[in-house]
XYZ file of C-alpha atoms in Angstrom:
464
model
C -115.638 -281.968 -238.287
C -113.719 -284.196 -235.018
C -113.542 -286.304 -238.352
C -110.740 -284.375 -239.103
C -109.598 -282.491 -235.697
C -109.448 -286.025 -233.508
C -107.078 -287.944 -236.099
C -104.932 -285.051 -235.969
C -104.233 -285.280 -232.733
C -103.401 -287.753 -232.724
C -100.437 -288.068 -235.369
C -99.978 -285.329 -233.525
C -98.560 -286.629 -230.359
C -97.449 -290.012 -232.178
C -95.092 -287.581 -233.936
C -91.438 -286.515 -232.186
C -90.665 -289.479 -230.466
C -87.259 -290.084 -232.167
C -83.907 -287.759 -231.998
C -81.382 -286.549 -233.881
C -79.179 -284.713 -231.736
C -75.670 -285.763 -230.631
C -75.239 -287.194 -226.899
C -74.665 -283.897 -225.327
C -71.790 -284.304 -222.344
C -70.689 -281.032 -221.152
C -66.566 -280.689 -221.958
C -63.945 -281.015 -219.047
C -62.926 -277.725 -217.886
C -59.101 -276.983 -219.041
C -58.080 -275.302 -216.177
C -56.388 -276.470 -213.197
C -58.992 -277.771 -210.570
C -56.569 -275.108 -207.636
C -55.470 -271.681 -208.143
C -52.614 -270.716 -208.726
C -49.819 -270.945 -205.300
C -47.015 -268.738 -204.424
C -45.495 -265.602 -202.717
C -47.740 -263.279 -204.741
C -50.697 -265.669 -203.648
C -52.541 -266.802 -200.427
C -53.440 -269.431 -199.323
C -56.600 -269.710 -199.094
C -58.876 -273.424 -198.251
C -61.041 -274.763 -200.411
C -64.639 -274.759 -199.134
C -67.379 -276.278 -201.606
C -70.146 -274.512 -199.612
C -68.657 -271.109 -199.374
C -71.042 -268.620 -201.839
C -69.782 -264.888 -202.960
C -72.387 -262.184 -201.528
C -74.932 -260.204 -203.302
C -73.539 -256.440 -204.605
C -76.009 -255.269 -202.047
C -73.917 -256.465 -198.874
C -70.522 -256.611 -200.581
C -70.046 -253.094 -201.228
C -71.162 -251.549 -198.329
C -70.813 -247.629 -198.849
C -74.570 -245.992 -199.093
C -73.397 -243.631 -201.777
C -71.821 -245.857 -204.298
C -74.319 -248.572 -203.662
C -77.655 -246.429 -204.126
C -75.259 -244.737 -207.556
C -75.016 -247.839 -208.820
C -78.837 -248.500 -208.436
C -79.975 -245.840 -210.535
C -76.984 -247.440 -213.504
C -79.491 -250.162 -213.336
C -82.393 -248.647 -214.021
C -80.719 -246.248 -216.436
C -78.018 -247.231 -218.267
C -78.761 -247.650 -221.753
C -76.092 -251.064 -222.561
C -78.683 -252.979 -220.000
C -81.888 -251.468 -221.462
C -80.485 -253.289 -224.585
C -79.659 -256.874 -223.603
C -83.180 -256.776 -221.357
C -84.362 -256.189 -224.513
C -82.581 -258.830 -226.383
C -84.418 -261.059 -223.749
C -87.988 -260.517 -224.666
C -86.707 -260.077 -228.354
C -85.067 -264.186 -227.719
C -88.362 -265.134 -226.644
C -90.629 -264.049 -228.732
C -88.256 -266.177 -230.961
C -88.150 -269.109 -228.890
C -92.310 -268.913 -228.097
C -92.967 -269.131 -232.869
C -90.556 -271.895 -233.184
C -92.279 -273.762 -229.901
C -95.352 -273.402 -232.057
C -94.870 -275.227 -235.190
C -95.123 -278.254 -232.759
C -99.155 -277.629 -232.573
C -100.885 -277.138 -235.614
C -102.317 -274.278 -236.918
C -106.079 -274.128 -237.010
C -107.406 -271.883 -238.542
C -111.956 -271.187 -238.595
C -113.732 -269.289 -241.664
C -116.834 -268.406 -243.293
C -118.048 -267.399 -246.994
C -120.254 -266.840 -249.062
C -120.125 -266.829 -252.364
C -123.421 -265.103 -255.207
C -123.209 -265.466 -258.493
C -125.108 -265.401 -262.623
C -124.528 -267.832 -265.605
C -126.901 -266.605 -268.294
C -128.496 -268.968 -270.767
C -126.186 -268.122 -273.724
C -122.984 -270.055 -271.379
C -124.861 -272.727 -269.971
C -126.288 -270.682 -267.158
C -129.847 -270.518 -265.998
C -129.912 -266.635 -265.626
C -130.669 -266.948 -261.679
C -128.471 -266.416 -259.210
C -127.498 -268.378 -256.970
C -126.030 -268.135 -253.817
C -123.318 -270.741 -251.868
C -122.328 -270.314 -247.953
C -119.314 -272.369 -246.448
C -118.430 -272.712 -242.119
C -115.026 -274.582 -242.390
C -112.897 -275.576 -239.930
C -109.313 -276.224 -241.118
C -104.995 -277.096 -240.634
C -102.966 -275.627 -243.180
C -98.805 -278.138 -244.298
C -98.515 -279.284 -240.410
C -95.416 -281.061 -240.289
C -95.362 -284.581 -238.014
C -92.486 -284.604 -236.904
C -90.994 -287.878 -236.908
C -87.391 -287.947 -236.791
C -87.275 -284.731 -234.408
C -86.815 -282.245 -237.110
C -88.689 -278.967 -235.217
C -88.518 -280.493 -232.194
C -83.910 -280.106 -232.160
C -84.442 -276.917 -233.197
C -87.395 -275.412 -231.000
C -84.402 -277.211 -228.394
C -82.151 -274.647 -230.440
C -84.046 -271.851 -229.485
C -85.198 -272.436 -226.057
C -81.138 -272.626 -225.741
C -80.603 -269.230 -227.794
C -83.073 -267.814 -225.001
C -81.555 -269.055 -222.578
C -77.850 -267.524 -223.170
C -79.768 -263.981 -223.913
C -80.581 -264.324 -220.516
C -77.185 -265.226 -218.752
C -75.240 -262.159 -221.777
C -78.025 -259.969 -219.864
C -76.695 -261.109 -216.086
C -73.240 -260.880 -217.407
C -74.089 -257.518 -218.889
C -75.023 -256.495 -215.219
C -71.802 -257.618 -213.547
C -69.402 -255.630 -215.812
C -71.534 -253.138 -214.994
C -72.207 -252.848 -211.407
C -67.997 -253.211 -212.092
C -67.305 -250.513 -214.664
C -69.384 -248.003 -211.682
C -67.734 -249.154 -209.257
C -64.586 -249.340 -210.320
C -64.521 -245.935 -212.094
C -66.794 -244.528 -209.069
C -63.296 -244.953 -207.396
C -60.505 -244.085 -209.682
C -63.552 -240.497 -209.517
C -62.702 -240.554 -205.195
C -58.691 -241.320 -206.353
C -58.540 -237.864 -208.762
C -60.672 -236.133 -206.263
C -57.896 -236.642 -204.034
C -55.053 -236.084 -206.013
C -56.970 -232.649 -206.811
C -56.948 -231.596 -203.612
C -53.612 -232.650 -203.171
C -51.871 -231.009 -205.843
C -54.336 -227.799 -205.090
C -52.763 -227.780 -201.505
C -49.356 -228.210 -202.626
C -49.213 -226.112 -205.209
C -50.312 -223.592 -202.149
C -48.117 -224.444 -199.922
C -45.350 -224.076 -202.618
C -46.414 -220.079 -203.232
C -45.974 -220.064 -200.077
C -42.580 -221.366 -199.871
C -41.376 -219.283 -203.265
C -42.655 -216.346 -201.352
C -40.251 -216.475 -198.626
C -37.681 -217.770 -200.606
C -38.130 -214.153 -203.105
C -37.760 -212.914 -199.599
C -34.487 -214.017 -198.355
C -33.248 -213.826 -202.100
C -34.071 -209.608 -201.668
C -32.509 -209.877 -198.243
C -29.473 -211.554 -199.892
C -29.766 -214.440 -197.498
C -30.817 -217.165 -201.064
C -30.223 -217.000 -204.686
C -31.735 -216.911 -207.892
C -30.949 -219.989 -207.800
C -33.273 -220.757 -205.037
C -35.727 -218.631 -206.170
C -35.865 -220.562 -209.516
C -35.839 -223.803 -208.223
C -38.556 -222.628 -205.895
C -40.630 -221.285 -209.178
C -40.672 -224.803 -211.301
C -42.169 -225.800 -208.019
C -44.571 -223.843 -208.021
C -45.635 -224.389 -212.300
C -45.418 -227.972 -211.608
C -48.025 -228.062 -208.833
C -50.122 -225.420 -210.953
C -49.770 -227.686 -215.183
C -50.822 -230.745 -212.424
C -54.100 -228.636 -210.224
C -55.074 -228.412 -214.101
C -54.171 -232.288 -214.652
C -56.680 -233.387 -212.117
C -59.137 -230.643 -213.087
C -59.471 -232.129 -216.528
C -59.288 -236.455 -215.010
C -62.469 -235.363 -212.179
C -64.784 -233.956 -215.193
C -63.605 -236.621 -217.588
C -64.672 -239.452 -214.352
C -67.899 -236.864 -214.309
C -68.663 -237.870 -218.027
C -68.149 -241.143 -217.468
C -69.564 -241.968 -214.862
C -72.882 -239.947 -215.762
C -72.765 -241.991 -218.988
C -72.712 -245.249 -217.256
C -75.157 -244.598 -215.047
C -77.985 -242.722 -218.081
C -77.774 -239.428 -216.441
C -75.975 -237.048 -213.950
C -74.581 -238.308 -210.238
C -76.595 -236.274 -208.333
C -74.301 -233.693 -206.054
C -75.003 -236.046 -202.490
C -73.603 -239.225 -204.460
C -69.927 -237.925 -205.191
C -67.093 -238.555 -203.695
C -64.737 -236.291 -202.144
C -61.203 -238.070 -201.557
C -60.837 -241.959 -201.298
C -60.245 -242.146 -197.948
C -64.588 -241.071 -197.963
C -65.396 -244.070 -199.867
C -66.237 -246.483 -196.823
C -63.981 -249.646 -198.115
C -65.622 -251.794 -195.384
C -67.042 -254.239 -198.395
C -68.068 -257.811 -197.294
C -64.410 -259.691 -197.138
C -64.424 -262.764 -200.065
C -64.952 -266.535 -198.845
C -61.368 -267.449 -198.457
C -62.097 -270.607 -199.614
C -63.912 -270.215 -202.919
C -62.790 -273.313 -205.565
C -62.043 -273.500 -208.534
C -65.376 -274.312 -209.865
C -67.113 -271.162 -209.156
C -66.035 -270.114 -212.414
C -69.193 -272.206 -214.306
C -71.735 -270.206 -212.363
C -70.322 -267.306 -214.436
C -73.154 -265.862 -216.418
C -70.296 -265.781 -219.913
C -69.752 -269.302 -218.882
C -72.781 -270.920 -218.792
C -74.060 -268.624 -221.896
C -71.565 -270.407 -223.604
C -72.905 -273.984 -222.985
C -75.945 -272.951 -224.294
C -74.442 -272.014 -226.857
C -73.209 -275.236 -227.107
C -76.367 -276.607 -226.807
C -78.124 -275.000 -229.237
C -75.323 -276.033 -231.713
C -76.057 -279.923 -230.874
C -79.785 -279.533 -231.083
C -79.120 -277.817 -234.692
C -77.087 -280.996 -235.933
C -79.656 -282.773 -235.047
C -82.165 -280.395 -237.162
C -79.282 -280.749 -240.163
C -79.703 -284.343 -239.763
C -83.211 -285.296 -239.892
C -83.252 -283.054 -243.074
C -82.148 -286.266 -244.753
C -85.266 -288.275 -244.242
C -89.314 -287.785 -245.027
C -90.687 -285.243 -243.900
C -94.844 -286.313 -243.977
C -97.066 -283.494 -243.652
C -100.921 -283.296 -243.499
C -103.714 -280.212 -244.439
C -107.253 -280.889 -243.788
C -110.680 -279.241 -243.553
C -114.075 -279.226 -241.710
C -117.269 -277.899 -242.457
C -120.589 -276.882 -244.008
C -122.253 -275.535 -246.458
C -125.116 -274.883 -248.375
C -127.282 -272.432 -250.202
C -128.687 -270.182 -247.687
C -126.942 -268.650 -244.748
C -130.061 -269.623 -242.127
C -128.715 -273.118 -243.119
C -125.598 -273.474 -243.103
C -124.940 -274.640 -239.300
C -128.109 -277.656 -239.052
C -125.462 -280.814 -240.396
C -127.134 -281.087 -243.509
C -124.241 -280.120 -245.677
C -121.030 -281.841 -244.286
C -117.627 -281.476 -246.304
C -114.543 -282.510 -245.423
C -111.011 -282.828 -247.009
C -108.112 -284.577 -246.402
C -104.652 -284.651 -247.571
C -101.730 -285.877 -246.303
C -98.207 -285.631 -248.201
C -94.691 -286.722 -247.702
C -91.460 -285.754 -249.399
C -88.603 -287.318 -249.910
C -85.011 -285.996 -250.834
C -83.874 -287.066 -253.871
C -81.443 -285.069 -254.577
C -79.805 -281.077 -253.882
C -76.731 -281.514 -254.788
C -75.327 -282.075 -251.937
C -77.785 -278.664 -249.312
C -78.231 -281.317 -247.002
C -74.546 -282.172 -246.155
C -73.492 -279.143 -246.346
C -75.202 -277.449 -243.646
C -74.970 -281.393 -241.504
C -71.485 -280.463 -242.274
C -71.974 -276.858 -241.175
C -73.534 -277.350 -237.740
C -71.244 -279.714 -237.091
C -68.149 -276.883 -237.211
C -70.609 -275.258 -234.887
C -70.725 -277.460 -232.513
C -66.980 -276.963 -233.096
C -66.412 -273.858 -232.549
C -68.890 -273.351 -229.914
C -66.951 -275.823 -227.914
C -63.941 -273.548 -228.307
C -66.043 -270.599 -227.123
C -66.852 -272.804 -224.584
C -63.201 -273.769 -223.625
C -62.405 -270.198 -224.224
C -64.650 -268.666 -222.089
C -63.071 -270.671 -218.729
C -59.560 -269.812 -219.838
C -59.698 -266.158 -219.110
C -61.918 -266.417 -216.365
C -59.652 -268.250 -214.869
C -56.836 -266.096 -215.513
C -58.965 -262.695 -214.616
C -59.374 -264.328 -211.254
C -55.602 -265.441 -210.980
C -54.345 -262.203 -211.939
C -57.001 -260.548 -210.097
C -55.130 -262.830 -207.395
C -52.307 -262.057 -206.866
C -52.428 -259.013 -206.893
C -54.709 -259.277 -203.949
C -52.075 -261.217 -201.891
C -49.920 -258.442 -202.342
C -51.583 -255.232 -202.091
C -53.190 -254.325 -198.217
C -48.420 -255.403 -198.249
C -48.020 -252.370 -201.811
C -50.638 -249.992 -199.720
C -48.558 -250.450 -195.587
C -45.540 -249.619 -197.757
C -46.933 -246.490 -198.604
C -48.492 -245.678 -196.129
C -44.999 -245.922 -193.997
C -43.102 -243.983 -197.396
C -45.484 -241.195 -196.662
C -45.262 -241.103 -193.394
C -41.703 -240.594 -193.744
C -41.557 -238.390 -196.210
C -43.485 -235.386 -194.220
C -41.692 -236.562 -191.381
C -38.318 -234.893 -193.729
C -39.994 -232.303 -195.229
C -40.489 -230.747 -191.617
C -37.061 -231.221 -190.854
C -36.098 -230.389 -193.898
C -37.819 -226.886 -194.057
C -37.413 -226.135 -190.358
C -33.436 -226.458 -191.285
C -34.070 -224.474 -194.636
C -36.024 -221.661 -192.587
C -32.595 -221.530 -189.740
C -30.206 -221.694 -192.834
C -29.137 -225.166 -191.676
C -29.139 -226.585 -194.587
C -29.741 -224.961 -198.228
C -33.081 -224.357 -200.969
C -32.555 -228.080 -202.597
C -32.382 -229.776 -199.553
C -35.881 -228.512 -199.057
C -36.962 -228.397 -202.148
C -35.821 -232.578 -202.809
C -37.930 -233.474 -199.367
C -41.063 -231.889 -200.822
C -41.093 -233.309 -204.626
C -40.652 -236.873 -202.322
C -43.500 -235.914 -199.646
C -45.966 -234.614 -203.008
C -45.163 -238.057 -204.438
C -45.532 -240.213 -201.760
C -49.302 -238.475 -201.087
C -49.869 -239.472 -204.875
C -48.380 -243.019 -204.599
C -50.451 -243.847 -201.879
C -53.783 -242.069 -203.167
C -52.703 -244.103 -206.193
C -52.681 -247.574 -203.470
C -55.482 -247.388 -202.069
C -57.903 -246.994 -205.322
C -56.142 -250.044 -206.313
C -56.413 -251.705 -203.414
C -59.891 -251.444 -204.172
C -60.573 -251.625 -208.272
C -58.838 -254.520 -207.003
C -61.533 -255.779 -204.740
C -63.832 -255.030 -207.343
C -62.248 -256.637 -210.276
C -62.021 -260.795 -207.744
C -64.781 -259.842 -206.953
C -66.674 -259.476 -211.253
C -63.819 -262.585 -212.424
C -65.514 -264.992 -209.947
C -69.077 -264.047 -211.000
C -70.218 -261.235 -208.150
C -73.071 -259.249 -209.135
C -76.105 -260.622 -209.188
């Protein structure tokens, strides 16, 4: 058996010394080196040593962190992404196995008897054999198998990055929805409080009408505010229920009651501040961009495999073993047998199939380059848009806060003047509407600030 295995091993070691893959260079990023500047942006000082915090440090709210943990453990999309990694790993293992010969062993026995009339002896003959063999192993002189192995490896790595990207998206979606859920819960409470207040105002106006101190027009105006608030209560009740359903879908099950937010103010917004000077190169660490580059490397390796198909392929097959008429003497070395079958396949004519395959591989590589560059451009725009909002959102929240405080004072004064008969109900009605609108806008601005922070963190590649 050594007479076959040793030459085979030597051939394996000599094979694969040539690679026909094109020289790979990472394409230059088709985006500016610095983030946009202007009135909408803060002016950070770039520092290449800064890094994004881990998501457990970034999200300070304990309830939110527990909900995210549930989603990471139970979400089906993330589970599918993890299973895709296992599949890609297995596929790479299959492709890598072609770099080494497949050695099989077999033991067989044959008994037969031919009659004298057919040239036999009329006696039963037996034959036993034990062999170890290699079947059609390709000697990778031109690197075709190794190119395919590199492509499979890059595909596997891209799948790992796709799983990381799925995790980042899941965490971002859970956090954003949690803030929206909190905001809608607060808007529902605000609508219910407004409804109660409007009903009291309606009852007061109705009594004043019965006493002759108010008109039917005032009564009808008061009734419109009641019905508007009642409709808002129904609308926000629906939104809160839908938020619960969406959050349960992302988490993969019902969110425990003790982990549900009660209002946007009840959610701890004390997230870790983002590093002030992250350079634009941080985008290259985003999993989706890393996956795009791995796919580009895989396409580059496939070109090498397509080029190698133009050259002859060399394969070997052979076996070595023992043969004897009795099983007991099979392994005593009396009947050595062996075979060795080298095979060279030279491409002569295929009607352009190989050239077409090379053209497909080149086109796939060009497509992969375009997708890689596009992924960087998309990431740059996502961060730029988030930064534009990030630079102004605090000012918006402060303005909404001041507006709500002013509207509250206006409403109190208008209500006092109406009760004293100084102003008519129309002034009070306008003050009520302005207060309600200002309170709703303030809640919306707080939710927007929270979701912007989440969006910026995600766009920069945070969430691992």
